[in-house]
Structures are given as C-alpha cells and as structure tokens.
Amino acid sequence: MKRVAILGGGPAGAFAAAQLSSAGLDTIVFDEKLAWEKPCGGGLTYKAYHQYPFLVNNSTPKKTVTETILAAPRVGAVTLHLRNPIVIYSRFDLNRLLLERAERAGARIEKARVTEMTRCNGGWQLKTKSGALDADYCIVATGARNALRDVGTQLTQGDIMSALGYYVPGDRGQIDIQFLPKLQGYIWVFPRCGHLSVGICGKGEPAASLRKRLEAYMVEREISWKNAAFYSHVLPSLETPAWKRNRVSGDGWMAVGDAAGLVDPITGEGLYYAIRSADLAAKALLSEISGLAGQAYRRMLRRDFTADLELGSRLAKRIFFGRFLFGNVPARMVHFTRSSPKFANIMQDLFAGTQPYLGLKRRLIENLNGSLLEIAMNVSLSRLLPGRVQA
Ligand SMILES: Cc1cc2nc3c(=O)[nH]c(=O)nc-3n(C[C@H](O)[C@H](O)[C@H](O)COP(=O)(O)OP(=O)(O)OC[C@H]3O[C@@H](n4cnc5c(N)ncnc54)[C@H](O)[C@@H]3O)c2cc1C
C-alpha cells in the first residue's frame, strides 16, 4: 500500500488518518471545509471518551455535564444525576482537535472537495477542483450528505432523520431532553462553552413542522432565538432492512461514520460510531492485504456494534410510539426513572452508552418486578408522607 486517500475530514476521516499515518502509511485527507461548525449537538458519551481518552485529556474547550432532565408530555420531568458525565464540544473545536491530531501523526491535510473518483489500474484517480491525485486505497468519510454515489451507504428517504436547531447565546448546567407526542425523535438543549445547542431530530416528519415544534418549545421555555444562528442537517437512521444491505465497503474502498450510515437509530449518537468505525477500518487495512480489508472491516463492524444498532432500528418505533402499562413508553420512562432506582440505573447506563440494546430487554425483564415494587412503595410512601419523597 503506497497511498491512502481519505475523503472527508470530520471525526471519522480525521481519526482514520491519524491511525493510518501513525502506522507509517502515506495518508492524505481531503475536506472541503476542514474544521467547521457542523450542525450537531456535540455530545460525547462515556463509552466514547472511556475508549478514546484523548477525547477528554486535552486542552480544547469543552463542557462536562452531570445532570440530564428528561421530560415527556403529561408526566413532567425527572432529573438524572449522571454517574458518567456527557462531554460537549462545539464541532469546530472537536473537528480541529481531530484534524490537528492527524496532522501531528503525519497525515497531509488538504482543503478541497473531491468531485470524482475513478477506479484505474487497481488504484484510484481522484479529482478535485484544483487538480487530480492517484491513491491506492480510499476511505470514504464524507458524512450523511455523501455526493459520491458509487461508494458508501445508499440512503433512502426512510433511512434519514431530519435535525435542525439554533445556537443560542447563554449558559446552563444541565442537558434537557424533551419527548414529544407522535414524534420519532426528541428535542435537546445541550450546554456548550458560551452557548447552547438547542435542536430537534425527527423521522418521517417535514423539517418545517419539526421547526414549529422546536420553536413552540423554545417559547414555552423562554429560550429566544433572536440573534441565534439556525442550523439544519440530516442524520442517517437506517431501517432494519437497510442494515442488512448496508454498503460499507467495496473494491478498493471502505466507508466510515455517517457515510456508512453508522448512527444510533434511536438516540442519533454518531460521534462514537464515526471514531470507532474509523478505528476498525484502519485496523482492517493495516492487518489484511488490501483486497480482503473490506470483508474484514464488515466482520469487525458486525462484531463490534452494527448488530446492536440493527436491533436499535427494530426497537425505535416501539420506544417512541409504543405503550406500556396504559401509558406511552417515553412517559413510562420518565415515570419509572423518577420512582425506581433500579430503572434509573438502567437509564444511567443507556446515557453512558454502556448498556447495549442487545441484552436490554433481558435486563428490563429481570428488573421489572423490583422496579414495580419500588414504584408501588414510592407511591404509597408519598401518600403517607406527602412532600417527603424525592424524585
Ligand atoms: C443536528 C445534529 C445533532 C447531532 N448531535 C450529536 C451528538 O450530540 N452526539 C453525537 O454523537 N452525534 C450527534 N450527531 C451525529 C454526528 O454529528 C455525526 O454522526 C458525525 O458528525 C459523523 O462524523 P463523520 O466524520 O462521519 O461525518 P461529518 O462530521 O459529516 O464529516 C464529513 C466531512 O466530509 C466533508 N466532505 C463531504 N463531502 C466531501 C467531498 N466530496 N470532498 C471533501 N470533503 C467532503 C465535510 O466537509 C465534512 O467535514 C448529530 C447530528 C446532527 C445532524
């Protein structure tokens, strides 16, 4: 392998570049924008920074949040004191951190949009506005709006979630998550250094209607969007059949991050999967002869997390629209978190990313009796001692 070209320098591309160039490969990253404020919450779970400690051990500005307020219609809200905080970056800062890391490892970084990639003589010829470059292998990290049609996930309308919001000047100590009626998605308020990222994501609903829902919430919470920058983007949110046919690698290329559809279909978490998939792609490329790297990568992804995300895609509708014990699931989630320490523990692990969807059902069933008992005791106690029982 002489030269690897990485198309896209977001978290996935920049991380792959750092891994490959530090192993001695000639690596070049093309990104049309380099570090930029990509529309995003910027939240990293414990799962991400525990596995990749450089994500917290650095001097880049970031906010560490230990409190999440979870709310759903008709049941109010509950505060979750996170054992494992969420770390929140502005995406400009996070992208810059990752690109600088890649550059220090020896990768060349070039500000250019790749407009065409052509397979020739067992390698690739890449075209940008300003010229052409030959490469032996390509890592496709062009994100959810990948315009290179022959590589990466083939997203259909059903495999996409819209996401939009405002960067609002201000500060606060906690994350807010609000579920809404009849929406496969949610509103978030993420505090960042110097501003808040207030946004909504939703599947199967037009962006204009999501924006209305978000603005109604902001009016109610007295969050003004005057002087706030608006953002919108799309998130891969693959349906179950799409996971089965997902095009993550091919002859001479592998796709990583959003370009490979690797986002949690329930939470929209994508940063961890961008970095993790880049890590696995680099490992596959470094350990296999290039003709077999794509297959090895596919197997690694399956073992590592795509089986879990595929299960997530099956659970998504049941979580947002399902009913349990005469209430809808988001409302029950808030109610149970408030009244059952056992259930709150499961929520803690879901927020930290340490409870996979595989095994979640079993854990919920094992804890159900205990949780219901705790809820019953909590209800009886609050009747006996009104005002004395804490959420
Ligand atoms: C509104 C919103 C909120 C989100 N919040 C969170 C969150 O809080 N936590 C979380 O974990 N995930 C979140 N996500 C998901 C997360 O943003 C993505 O999963 C993550 O950015 C994926 O990284 P990536 O490197 O694969 O792609 P991207 O970050 O999209 O990077 C792709 C890069 O490729 C470049 N590019 C594209 N095409 C070309 C080309 N032809 N030539 C050269 N360069 C090109 C772009 O300029 C870009 O820099 C959110 C997503 C959205 C839309």
GROMACS .gro file of C-alpha atoms and ligand atoms in nm:
model
  444
    1MET     CA    1   0.000   0.000   0.000
    2LYS     CA    2   0.158   0.328  -0.107
    3ARG     CA    3  -0.102   0.596  -0.053
    4VAL     CA    4  -0.439   0.612   0.121
    5ALA     CA    5  -0.675   0.897   0.038
    6ILE     CA    6  -0.933   0.992   0.297
    7LEU     CA    7  -1.235   1.171   0.158
    8GLY     CA    8  -1.377   1.393   0.433
    9GLY     CA    9  -1.202   1.526   0.743
   10GLY     CA   10  -1.481   1.510   1.003
   11PRO     CA   11  -1.437   1.291   1.313
   12ALA     CA   12  -1.438   0.967   1.110
   13GLY     CA   13  -1.192   1.080   0.841
   14ALA     CA   14  -0.958   1.262   1.078
   15PHE     CA   15  -0.942   0.967   1.318
   16ALA     CA   16  -0.874   0.717   1.036
   17ALA     CA   17  -0.599   0.949   0.909
   18ALA     CA   18  -0.430   0.961   1.250
   19GLN     CA   19  -0.434   0.581   1.282
   20LEU     CA   20  -0.304   0.513   0.930
   21SER     CA   21  -0.036   0.779   0.922
   22SER     CA   22   0.096   0.687   1.266
   23ALA     CA   23   0.134   0.330   1.132
   24GLY     CA   24   0.353   0.473   0.855
   25LEU     CA   25   0.115   0.491   0.558
   26ASP     CA   26   0.125   0.787   0.324
   27THR     CA   27  -0.213   0.940   0.410
   28ILE     CA   28  -0.386   1.240   0.263
   29VAL     CA   29  -0.714   1.388   0.387
   30PHE     CA   30  -0.937   1.596   0.163
   31ASP     CA   31  -1.205   1.810   0.322
   32GLU     CA   32  -1.389   2.090   0.152
   33LYS     CA   33  -1.424   2.289   0.477
   34LEU     CA   34  -1.167   2.147   0.723
   35ALA     CA   35  -1.262   2.243   1.081
   36TRP     CA   36  -1.618   2.383   1.074
   37GLU     CA   37  -1.925   2.410   1.294
   38LYS     CA   38  -2.101   2.105   1.154
   39PRO     CA   39  -2.465   2.104   1.272
   40CYS     CA   40  -2.451   1.877   1.576
   41GLY     CA   41  -2.518   1.862   1.950
   42GLY     CA   42  -2.151   1.779   2.001
   43GLY     CA   43  -2.223   1.540   2.290
   44LEU     CA   44  -1.982   1.256   2.361
   45THR     CA   45  -2.086   0.967   2.582
   46TYR     CA   46  -1.873   0.794   2.844
   47LYS     CA   47  -1.844   0.499   2.602
   48ALA     CA   48  -1.659   0.728   2.358
   49TYR     CA   49  -1.415   0.904   2.591
   50HIS     CA   50  -1.351   0.596   2.805
   51GLN     CA   51  -1.236   0.406   2.497
   52TYR     CA   52  -1.055   0.708   2.344
   53PRO     CA   53  -0.927   0.907   2.644
   54PHE     CA   54  -0.765   1.177   2.426
   55LEU     CA   55  -1.122   1.299   2.374
   56VAL     CA   56  -1.119   1.436   2.730
   57ASN     CA   57  -0.747   1.461   2.806
   58ASN     CA   58  -0.676   1.774   2.603
   59SER     CA   59  -0.689   2.149   2.644
   60THR     CA   60  -0.967   2.211   2.388
   61PRO     CA   61  -1.268   2.391   2.541
   62LYS     CA   62  -1.549   2.153   2.633
   63LYS     CA   63  -1.834   2.131   2.879
   64THR     CA   64  -1.871   1.839   3.119
   65VAL     CA   65  -2.234   1.787   3.217
   66THR     CA   66  -2.350   1.569   3.505
   67GLU     CA   67  -2.724   1.639   3.503
   68THR     CA   68  -2.988   1.550   3.248
   69ILE     CA   69  -3.352   1.647   3.275
   70LEU     CA   70  -3.577   1.403   3.093
   71ALA     CA   71  -3.933   1.518   3.017
   72ALA     CA   72  -4.236   1.376   2.839
   73PRO     CA   73  -4.590   1.508   2.784
   74ARG     CA   74  -4.829   1.471   3.078
   75VAL     CA   75  -4.574   1.320   3.321
   76GLY     CA   76  -4.347   1.618   3.370
   77ALA     CA   77  -3.974   1.577   3.417
   78VAL     CA   78  -3.715   1.385   3.614
   79THR     CA   79  -3.353   1.476   3.685
   80LEU     CA   80  -3.090   1.212   3.625
   81HIS     CA   81  -2.761   1.275   3.807
   82LEU     CA   82  -2.516   1.115   3.566
   83ARG     CA   83  -2.251   0.886   3.717
   84ASN     CA   84  -2.065   0.922   3.389
   85PRO     CA   85  -2.090   1.277   3.255
   86ILE     CA   86  -2.158   1.374   2.893
   87VAL     CA   87  -1.879   1.584   2.741
   88ILE     CA   88  -1.993   1.850   2.495
   89TYR     CA   89  -1.778   2.023   2.233
   90SER     CA   90  -1.850   2.278   1.966
   91ARG     CA   91  -1.796   2.088   1.643
   92PHE     CA   92  -1.548   2.345   1.519
   93ASP     CA   93  -1.331   2.269   1.823
   94LEU     CA   94  -1.376   1.892   1.805
   95ASN     CA   95  -1.302   1.876   1.432
   96ARG     CA   96  -0.995   2.094   1.476
   97LEU     CA   97  -0.870   1.876   1.764
   98LEU     CA   98  -0.902   1.564   1.549
   99LEU     CA   99  -0.750   1.716   1.236
  100GLU     CA  100  -0.452   1.853   1.428
  101ARG     CA  101  -0.401   1.511   1.583
  102ALA     CA  102  -0.399   1.356   1.234
  103GLU     CA  103  -0.153   1.616   1.110
  104ARG     CA  104   0.079   1.553   1.406
  105ALA     CA  105   0.069   1.181   1.322
  106GLY     CA  106   0.198   1.267   0.973
  107ALA     CA  107  -0.116   1.295   0.759
  108ARG     CA  108  -0.133   1.558   0.487
  109ILE     CA  109  -0.447   1.769   0.510
  110GLU     CA  110  -0.582   1.941   0.203
  111LYS     CA  111  -0.876   2.181   0.177
  112ALA     CA  112  -1.055   2.054  -0.133
  113ARG     CA  113  -1.379   1.889  -0.237
  114VAL     CA  114  -1.338   1.555  -0.411
  115THR     CA  115  -1.570   1.572  -0.710
  116GLU     CA  116  -1.497   1.239  -0.875
  117MET     CA  117  -1.327   0.909  -0.800
  118THR     CA  118  -1.238   0.670  -1.080
  119ARG     CA  119  -1.102   0.318  -1.041
  120CYS     CA  120  -0.800   0.261  -1.265
  121ASN     CA  121  -0.511   0.010  -1.269
  122GLY     CA  122  -0.611  -0.133  -0.929
  123GLY     CA  123  -0.597   0.213  -0.770
  124TRP     CA  124  -0.795   0.537  -0.775
  125GLN     CA  125  -0.777   0.866  -0.956
  126LEU     CA  126  -0.938   1.144  -0.753
  127LYS     CA  127  -1.045   1.477  -0.896
  128THR     CA  128  -1.078   1.799  -0.704
  129LYS     CA  129  -1.148   2.149  -0.839
  130SER     CA  130  -0.779   2.225  -0.843
  131GLY     CA  131  -0.633   1.901  -0.973
  132ALA     CA  132  -0.604   1.523  -0.958
  133LEU     CA  133  -0.435   1.272  -0.732
  134ASP     CA  134  -0.366   0.898  -0.752
  135ALA     CA  135  -0.423   0.678  -0.449
  136ASP     CA  136  -0.408   0.304  -0.383
  137TYR     CA  137  -0.700   0.293  -0.142
  138CYS     CA  138  -0.986   0.524  -0.040
  139ILE     CA  139  -1.155   0.575   0.295
  140VAL     CA  140  -1.490   0.744   0.235
  141ALA     CA  141  -1.575   0.974   0.528
  142THR     CA  142  -1.792   1.230   0.353
  143GLY     CA  143  -2.075   1.228   0.609
  144ALA     CA  144  -2.451   1.190   0.567
  145ARG     CA  145  -2.464   1.410   0.257
  146ASN     CA  146  -2.220   1.197   0.060
  147ALA     CA  147  -2.246   1.302  -0.304
  148LEU     CA  148  -2.016   1.025  -0.433
  149ARG     CA  149  -2.292   0.791  -0.543
  150ASP     CA  150  -2.090   0.471  -0.606
  151VAL     CA  151  -1.945   0.441  -0.256
  152GLY     CA  152  -2.090   0.438   0.094
  153THR     CA  153  -2.442   0.374   0.223
  154GLN     CA  154  -2.725   0.419  -0.025
  155LEU     CA  155  -2.962   0.616   0.196
  156THR     CA  156  -3.331   0.610   0.103
  157GLN     CA  157  -3.582   0.864   0.237
  158GLY     CA  158  -3.686   0.615   0.507
  159ASP     CA  159  -3.329   0.586   0.635
  160ILE     CA  160  -3.292   0.955   0.717
  161MET     CA  161  -3.378   1.167   1.016
  162SER     CA  162  -3.401   1.547   0.987
  163ALA     CA  163  -3.227   1.752   1.252
  164LEU     CA  164  -3.230   2.128   1.299
  165GLY     CA  165  -3.193   2.389   1.567
  166TYR     CA  166  -3.033   2.708   1.695
  167TYR     CA  167  -2.705   2.800   1.860
  168VAL     CA  168  -2.836   3.025   2.134
  169PRO     CA  169  -2.612   3.254   2.337
  170GLY     CA  170  -2.626   3.152   2.702
  171ASP     CA  171  -2.516   2.904   2.962
  172ARG     CA  172  -2.671   2.638   3.183
  173GLY     CA  173  -2.554   2.342   3.385
  174GLN     CA  174  -2.777   2.062   3.261
  175ILE     CA  175  -2.888   1.883   2.946
  176ASP     CA  176  -3.262   1.886   2.868
  177ILE     CA  177  -3.426   1.610   2.668
  178GLN     CA  178  -3.794   1.651   2.578
  179PHE     CA  179  -4.002   1.378   2.415
  180LEU     CA  180  -4.300   1.495   2.210
  181PRO     CA  181  -4.634   1.341   2.113
  182LYS     CA  182  -4.626   1.133   1.795
  183LEU     CA  183  -4.263   1.203   1.713
  184GLN     CA  184  -3.986   0.951   1.646
  185GLY     CA  185  -3.726   1.188   1.782
  186TYR     CA  186  -3.683   1.446   2.056
  187ILE     CA  187  -3.576   1.798   2.147
  188TRP     CA  188  -3.242   1.860   2.317
  189VAL     CA  189  -3.079   2.154   2.489
  190PHE     CA  190  -2.705   2.094   2.516
  191PRO     CA  191  -2.495   2.348   2.705
  192ARG     CA  192  -2.165   2.424   2.534
  193CYS     CA  193  -1.888   2.669   2.619
  194GLY     CA  194  -2.054   3.010   2.572
  195HIS     CA  195  -2.374   2.894   2.402
  196LEU     CA  196  -2.647   2.631   2.392
  197SER     CA  197  -2.720   2.393   2.108
  198VAL     CA  198  -3.100   2.372   2.104
  199GLY     CA  199  -3.230   2.127   1.848
  200ILE     CA  200  -3.482   1.870   1.738
  201CYS     CA  201  -3.446   1.550   1.542
  202GLY     CA  202  -3.731   1.355   1.392
  203LYS     CA  203  -3.803   1.084   1.142
  204GLY     CA  204  -4.087   1.088   0.891
  205GLU     CA  205  -4.186   1.449   0.959
  206PRO     CA  206  -4.105   1.751   0.737
  207ALA     CA  207  -3.836   1.987   0.861
  208ALA     CA  208  -4.081   2.282   0.865
  209SER     CA  209  -4.307   2.100   1.109
  210LEU     CA  210  -4.010   1.999   1.328
  211ARG     CA  211  -3.904   2.363   1.336
  212LYS     CA  212  -4.253   2.466   1.451
  213ARG     CA  213  -4.241   2.210   1.732
  214LEU     CA  214  -3.897   2.332   1.838
  215GLU     CA  215  -3.997   2.698   1.834
  216ALA     CA  216  -4.311   2.624   2.038
  217TYR     CA  217  -4.091   2.451   2.296
  218MET     CA  218  -3.847   2.744   2.298
  219VAL     CA  219  -4.130   2.996   2.351
  220GLU     CA  220  -4.264   2.786   2.639
  221ARG     CA  221  -3.917   2.764   2.797
  222GLU     CA  222  -3.842   3.131   2.728
  223ILE     CA  223  -3.541   3.048   2.510
  224SER     CA  224  -3.520   3.323   2.249
  225TRP     CA  225  -3.381   3.251   1.901
  226LYS     CA  226  -3.321   3.620   1.834
  227ASN     CA  227  -2.953   3.658   1.735
  228ALA     CA  228  -2.921   3.278   1.731
  229ALA     CA  229  -2.773   3.102   1.427
  230PHE     CA  230  -3.006   2.845   1.270
  231TYR     CA  231  -2.871   2.507   1.157
  232SER     CA  232  -3.010   2.203   0.983
  233HIS     CA  233  -2.871   1.876   0.855
  234VAL     CA  234  -2.965   1.511   0.814
  235LEU     CA  235  -2.876   1.207   1.019
  236PRO     CA  236  -2.864   0.851   0.891
  237SER     CA  237  -3.124   0.647   1.079
  238LEU     CA  238  -3.126   0.315   0.900
  239GLU     CA  239  -3.434   0.094   0.897
  240THR     CA  240  -3.370  -0.275   0.968
  241PRO     CA  241  -3.355  -0.393   0.601
  242ALA     CA  242  -3.102  -0.116   0.527
  243TRP     CA  243  -2.864  -0.256   0.790
  244LYS     CA  244  -2.872  -0.588   0.608
  245ARG     CA  245  -2.780  -0.445   0.268
  246ASN     CA  246  -2.561  -0.163   0.401
  247ARG     CA  247  -2.278  -0.083   0.155
  248VAL     CA  248  -1.983  -0.018   0.387
  249SER     CA  249  -1.700  -0.141   0.164
  250GLY     CA  250  -1.623  -0.235  -0.193
  251ASP     CA  251  -1.336  -0.281  -0.432
  252GLY     CA  252  -1.057  -0.057  -0.302
  253TRP     CA  253  -1.267   0.144  -0.054
  254MET     CA  254  -1.427   0.141   0.290
  255ALA     CA  255  -1.683   0.389   0.424
  256VAL     CA  256  -1.675   0.514   0.783
  257GLY     CA  257  -1.901   0.723   1.009
  258ASP     CA  258  -2.216   0.881   0.865
  259ALA     CA  259  -2.111   0.793   0.509
  260ALA     CA  260  -2.159   0.431   0.617
  261GLY     CA  261  -2.490   0.507   0.797
  262LEU     CA  262  -2.331   0.431   1.136
  263VAL     CA  263  -2.558   0.628   1.369
  264ASP     CA  264  -2.774   0.502   1.657
  265PRO     CA  265  -3.127   0.496   1.510
  266ILE     CA  266  -3.283   0.582   1.848
  267THR     CA  267  -3.058   0.846   2.003
  268GLY     CA  268  -2.888   0.986   1.692
  269GLU     CA  269  -2.546   0.933   1.853
  270GLY     CA  270  -2.294   0.927   1.571
  271LEU     CA  271  -1.965   1.066   1.702
  272TYR     CA  272  -1.864   0.749   1.883
  273TYR     CA  273  -1.953   0.532   1.583
  274ALA     CA  274  -1.764   0.765   1.347
  275ILE     CA  275  -1.447   0.728   1.553
  276ARG     CA  276  -1.494   0.359   1.627
  277SER     CA  277  -1.562   0.268   1.263
  278ALA     CA  278  -1.257   0.468   1.155
  279ASP     CA  279  -1.051   0.276   1.408
  280LEU     CA  280  -1.182  -0.058   1.278
  281ALA     CA  281  -1.131   0.042   0.913
  282ALA     CA  282  -0.771   0.139   0.987
  283LYS     CA  283  -0.712  -0.190   1.171
  284ALA     CA  284  -0.859  -0.387   0.879
  285LEU     CA  285  -0.644  -0.202   0.628
  286LEU     CA  286  -0.328  -0.244   0.835
  287SER     CA  287  -0.379  -0.612   0.911
  288GLU     CA  288  -0.512  -0.752   0.582
  289ILE     CA  289  -0.391  -0.737   0.227
  290SER     CA  290  -0.596  -0.460   0.071
  291GLY     CA  291  -0.816  -0.697  -0.134
  292LEU     CA  292  -0.950  -0.854   0.187
  293ALA     CA  293  -0.963  -0.546   0.408
  294GLY     CA  294  -1.323  -0.458   0.315
  295GLN     CA  295  -1.455  -0.800   0.419
  296ALA     CA  296  -1.254  -0.794   0.740
  297TYR     CA  297  -1.392  -0.447   0.818
  298ARG     CA  298  -1.751  -0.563   0.762
  299ARG     CA  299  -1.697  -0.855   1.004
  300MET     CA  300  -1.536  -0.628   1.264
  301LEU     CA  301  -1.824  -0.380   1.244
  302ARG     CA  302  -2.079  -0.656   1.291
  303ARG     CA  303  -1.900  -0.796   1.596
  304ASP     CA  304  -1.836  -0.455   1.743
  305PHE     CA  305  -2.161  -0.260   1.713
  306THR     CA  306  -2.369  -0.288   1.394
  307ALA     CA  307  -2.566  -0.590   1.524
  308ASP     CA  308  -2.657  -0.370   1.820
  309LEU     CA  309  -2.758  -0.071   1.606
  310GLU     CA  310  -2.963  -0.301   1.383
  311LEU     CA  311  -3.155  -0.413   1.692
  312GLY     CA  312  -3.191  -0.043   1.782
  313SER     CA  313  -3.360   0.011   1.444
  314ARG     CA  314  -3.614  -0.260   1.536
  315LEU     CA  315  -3.681  -0.105   1.876
  316ALA     CA  316  -3.703   0.260   1.763
  317LYS     CA  317  -4.073   0.274   1.676
  318ARG     CA  318  -4.167   0.075   1.988
  319ILE     CA  319  -3.973   0.318   2.206
  320PHE     CA  320  -4.119   0.637   2.058
  321PHE     CA  321  -4.473   0.515   1.977
  322GLY     CA  322  -4.524   0.202   2.190
  323ARG     CA  323  -4.739   0.169   2.500
  324PHE     CA  324  -4.663   0.003   2.833
  325LEU     CA  325  -4.884  -0.024   3.141
  326PHE     CA  326  -5.152   0.209   2.997
  327GLY     CA  327  -4.909   0.486   2.909
  328ASN     CA  328  -4.678   0.561   2.619
  329VAL     CA  329  -4.319   0.444   2.652
  330PRO     CA  330  -4.143   0.784   2.684
  331ALA     CA  331  -4.388   0.880   2.963
  332ARG     CA  332  -4.325   0.547   3.137
  333MET     CA  333  -3.950   0.604   3.104
  334VAL     CA  334  -3.980   0.935   3.289
  335HIS     CA  335  -4.218   0.789   3.545
  336PHE     CA  336  -4.003   0.481   3.614
  337THR     CA  337  -3.680   0.682   3.630
  338ARG     CA  338  -3.845   0.904   3.891
  339SER     CA  339  -3.982   0.621   4.101
  340SER     CA  340  -3.745   0.326   4.066
  341PRO     CA  341  -3.371   0.339   4.148
  342LYS     CA  342  -3.328   0.011   3.959
  343PHE     CA  343  -3.479   0.158   3.643
  344ALA     CA  344  -3.285   0.484   3.692
  345ASN     CA  345  -2.969   0.272   3.694
  346ILE     CA  346  -3.057   0.130   3.354
  347MET     CA  347  -3.117   0.483   3.222
  348GLN     CA  348  -2.777   0.588   3.360
  349ASP     CA  349  -2.614   0.311   3.159
  350LEU     CA  350  -2.812   0.398   2.846
  351PHE     CA  351  -2.692   0.759   2.872
  352ALA     CA  352  -2.334   0.646   2.928
  353GLY     CA  353  -2.357   0.411   2.629
  354THR     CA  354  -2.258   0.114   2.845
  355GLN     CA  355  -2.592  -0.069   2.811
  356PRO     CA  356  -2.622  -0.204   2.457
  357TYR     CA  357  -2.965  -0.271   2.305
  358LEU     CA  358  -2.864  -0.637   2.291
  359GLY     CA  359  -2.933  -0.751   2.647
  360LEU     CA  360  -3.153  -0.452   2.731
  361LYS     CA  361  -3.476  -0.650   2.711
  362ARG     CA  362  -3.338  -0.917   2.945
  363ARG     CA  363  -3.215  -0.659   3.194
  364LEU     CA  364  -3.550  -0.478   3.186
  365ILE     CA  365  -3.740  -0.802   3.246
  366GLU     CA  366  -3.504  -0.908   3.526
  367ASN     CA  367  -3.554  -0.571   3.693
  368LEU     CA  368  -3.923  -0.529   3.620
  369ASN     CA  369  -4.056  -0.686   3.941
  370GLY     CA  370  -3.811  -0.488   4.153
  371SER     CA  371  -3.888  -0.166   3.966
  372LEU     CA  372  -4.265  -0.211   4.001
  373LEU     CA  373  -4.220  -0.282   4.372
  374GLU     CA  374  -4.009   0.031   4.412
  375ILE     CA  375  -4.269   0.235   4.223
  376ALA     CA  376  -4.553   0.096   4.437
  377MET     CA  377  -4.356   0.172   4.757
  378ASN     CA  378  -4.274   0.520   4.632
  379VAL     CA  379  -4.642   0.589   4.558
  380SER     CA  380  -4.753   0.456   4.899
  381LEU     CA  381  -4.479   0.650   5.079
  382SER     CA  382  -4.565   0.972   4.902
  383ARG     CA  383  -4.927   0.922   5.009
  384LEU     CA  384  -4.821   0.859   5.370
  385LEU     CA  385  -4.561   1.136   5.379
  386PRO     CA  386  -4.665   1.394   5.121
  387GLY     CA  387  -4.374   1.612   5.012
  388ARG     CA  388  -4.112   1.388   5.175
  389VAL     CA  389  -4.028   1.155   4.886
  390GLN     CA  390  -3.765   1.289   4.645
  391ALA     CA  391  -3.772   1.211   4.274
  392LIG     C1  392  -2.823   1.825   1.438
  392LIG     C2  393  -2.738   1.706   1.473
  392LIG     C3  394  -2.704   1.682   1.606
  392LIG     C4  395  -2.619   1.576   1.639
  392LIG     N1  396  -2.581   1.561   1.768
  392LIG     C5  397  -2.496   1.461   1.801
  392LIG     C6  398  -2.447   1.448   1.934
  392LIG     O1  399  -2.474   1.529   2.020
  392LIG     N2  400  -2.366   1.343   1.962
  392LIG     C7  401  -2.330   1.252   1.867
  392LIG     O2  402  -2.258   1.157   1.900
  392LIG     N3  403  -2.371   1.266   1.739
  392LIG     C8  404  -2.450   1.367   1.703
  392LIG     N4  405  -2.488   1.384   1.574
  392LIG     C9  406  -2.432   1.295   1.471
  392LIG    C10  407  -2.289   1.342   1.433
  392LIG     O3  408  -2.292   1.479   1.401
  392LIG    C11  409  -2.235   1.262   1.316
  392LIG     O4  410  -2.260   1.126   1.338
  392LIG    C12  411  -2.086   1.284   1.296
  392LIG     O5  412  -2.059   1.416   1.258
  392LIG    C13  413  -2.032   1.189   1.188
  392LIG     O6  414  -1.897   1.218   1.161
  392LIG     P1  415  -1.839   1.192   1.013
  392LIG     O7  416  -1.696   1.226   1.020
  392LIG     O8  417  -1.881   1.059   0.967
  392LIG     O9  418  -1.916   1.294   0.920
  392LIG     P2  419  -1.917   1.454   0.921
  392LIG    O10  420  -1.893   1.506   1.056
  392LIG    O11  421  -2.040   1.495   0.849
  392LIG    O12  422  -1.789   1.491   0.833
  392LIG    C14  423  -1.788   1.474   0.695
  392LIG    C15  424  -1.684   1.568   0.635
  392LIG    O13  425  -1.668   1.539   0.497
  392LIG    C16  426  -1.652   1.660   0.426
  392LIG     N5  427  -1.694   1.629   0.289
  392LIG    C17  428  -1.816   1.587   0.246
  392LIG     N6  429  -1.811   1.559   0.114
  392LIG    C18  430  -1.684   1.585   0.073
  392LIG    C19  431  -1.617   1.573  -0.053
  392LIG     N7  432  -1.678   1.530  -0.163
  392LIG     N8  433  -1.486   1.608  -0.059
  392LIG    C20  434  -1.420   1.652   0.052
  392LIG     N9  435  -1.479   1.665   0.172
  392LIG    C21  436  -1.609   1.630   0.183
  392LIG    C22  437  -1.740   1.760   0.500
  392LIG    O14  438  -1.692   1.892   0.480
  392LIG    C23  439  -1.724   1.714   0.646
  392LIG    O15  440  -1.623   1.786   0.713
  392LIG    C24  441  -2.573   1.489   1.537
  392LIG    C25  442  -2.609   1.511   1.404
  392LIG    C26  443  -2.691   1.619   1.372
  392LIG    C27  444  -2.726   1.643   1.226
   0.00000   0.00000   0.00000
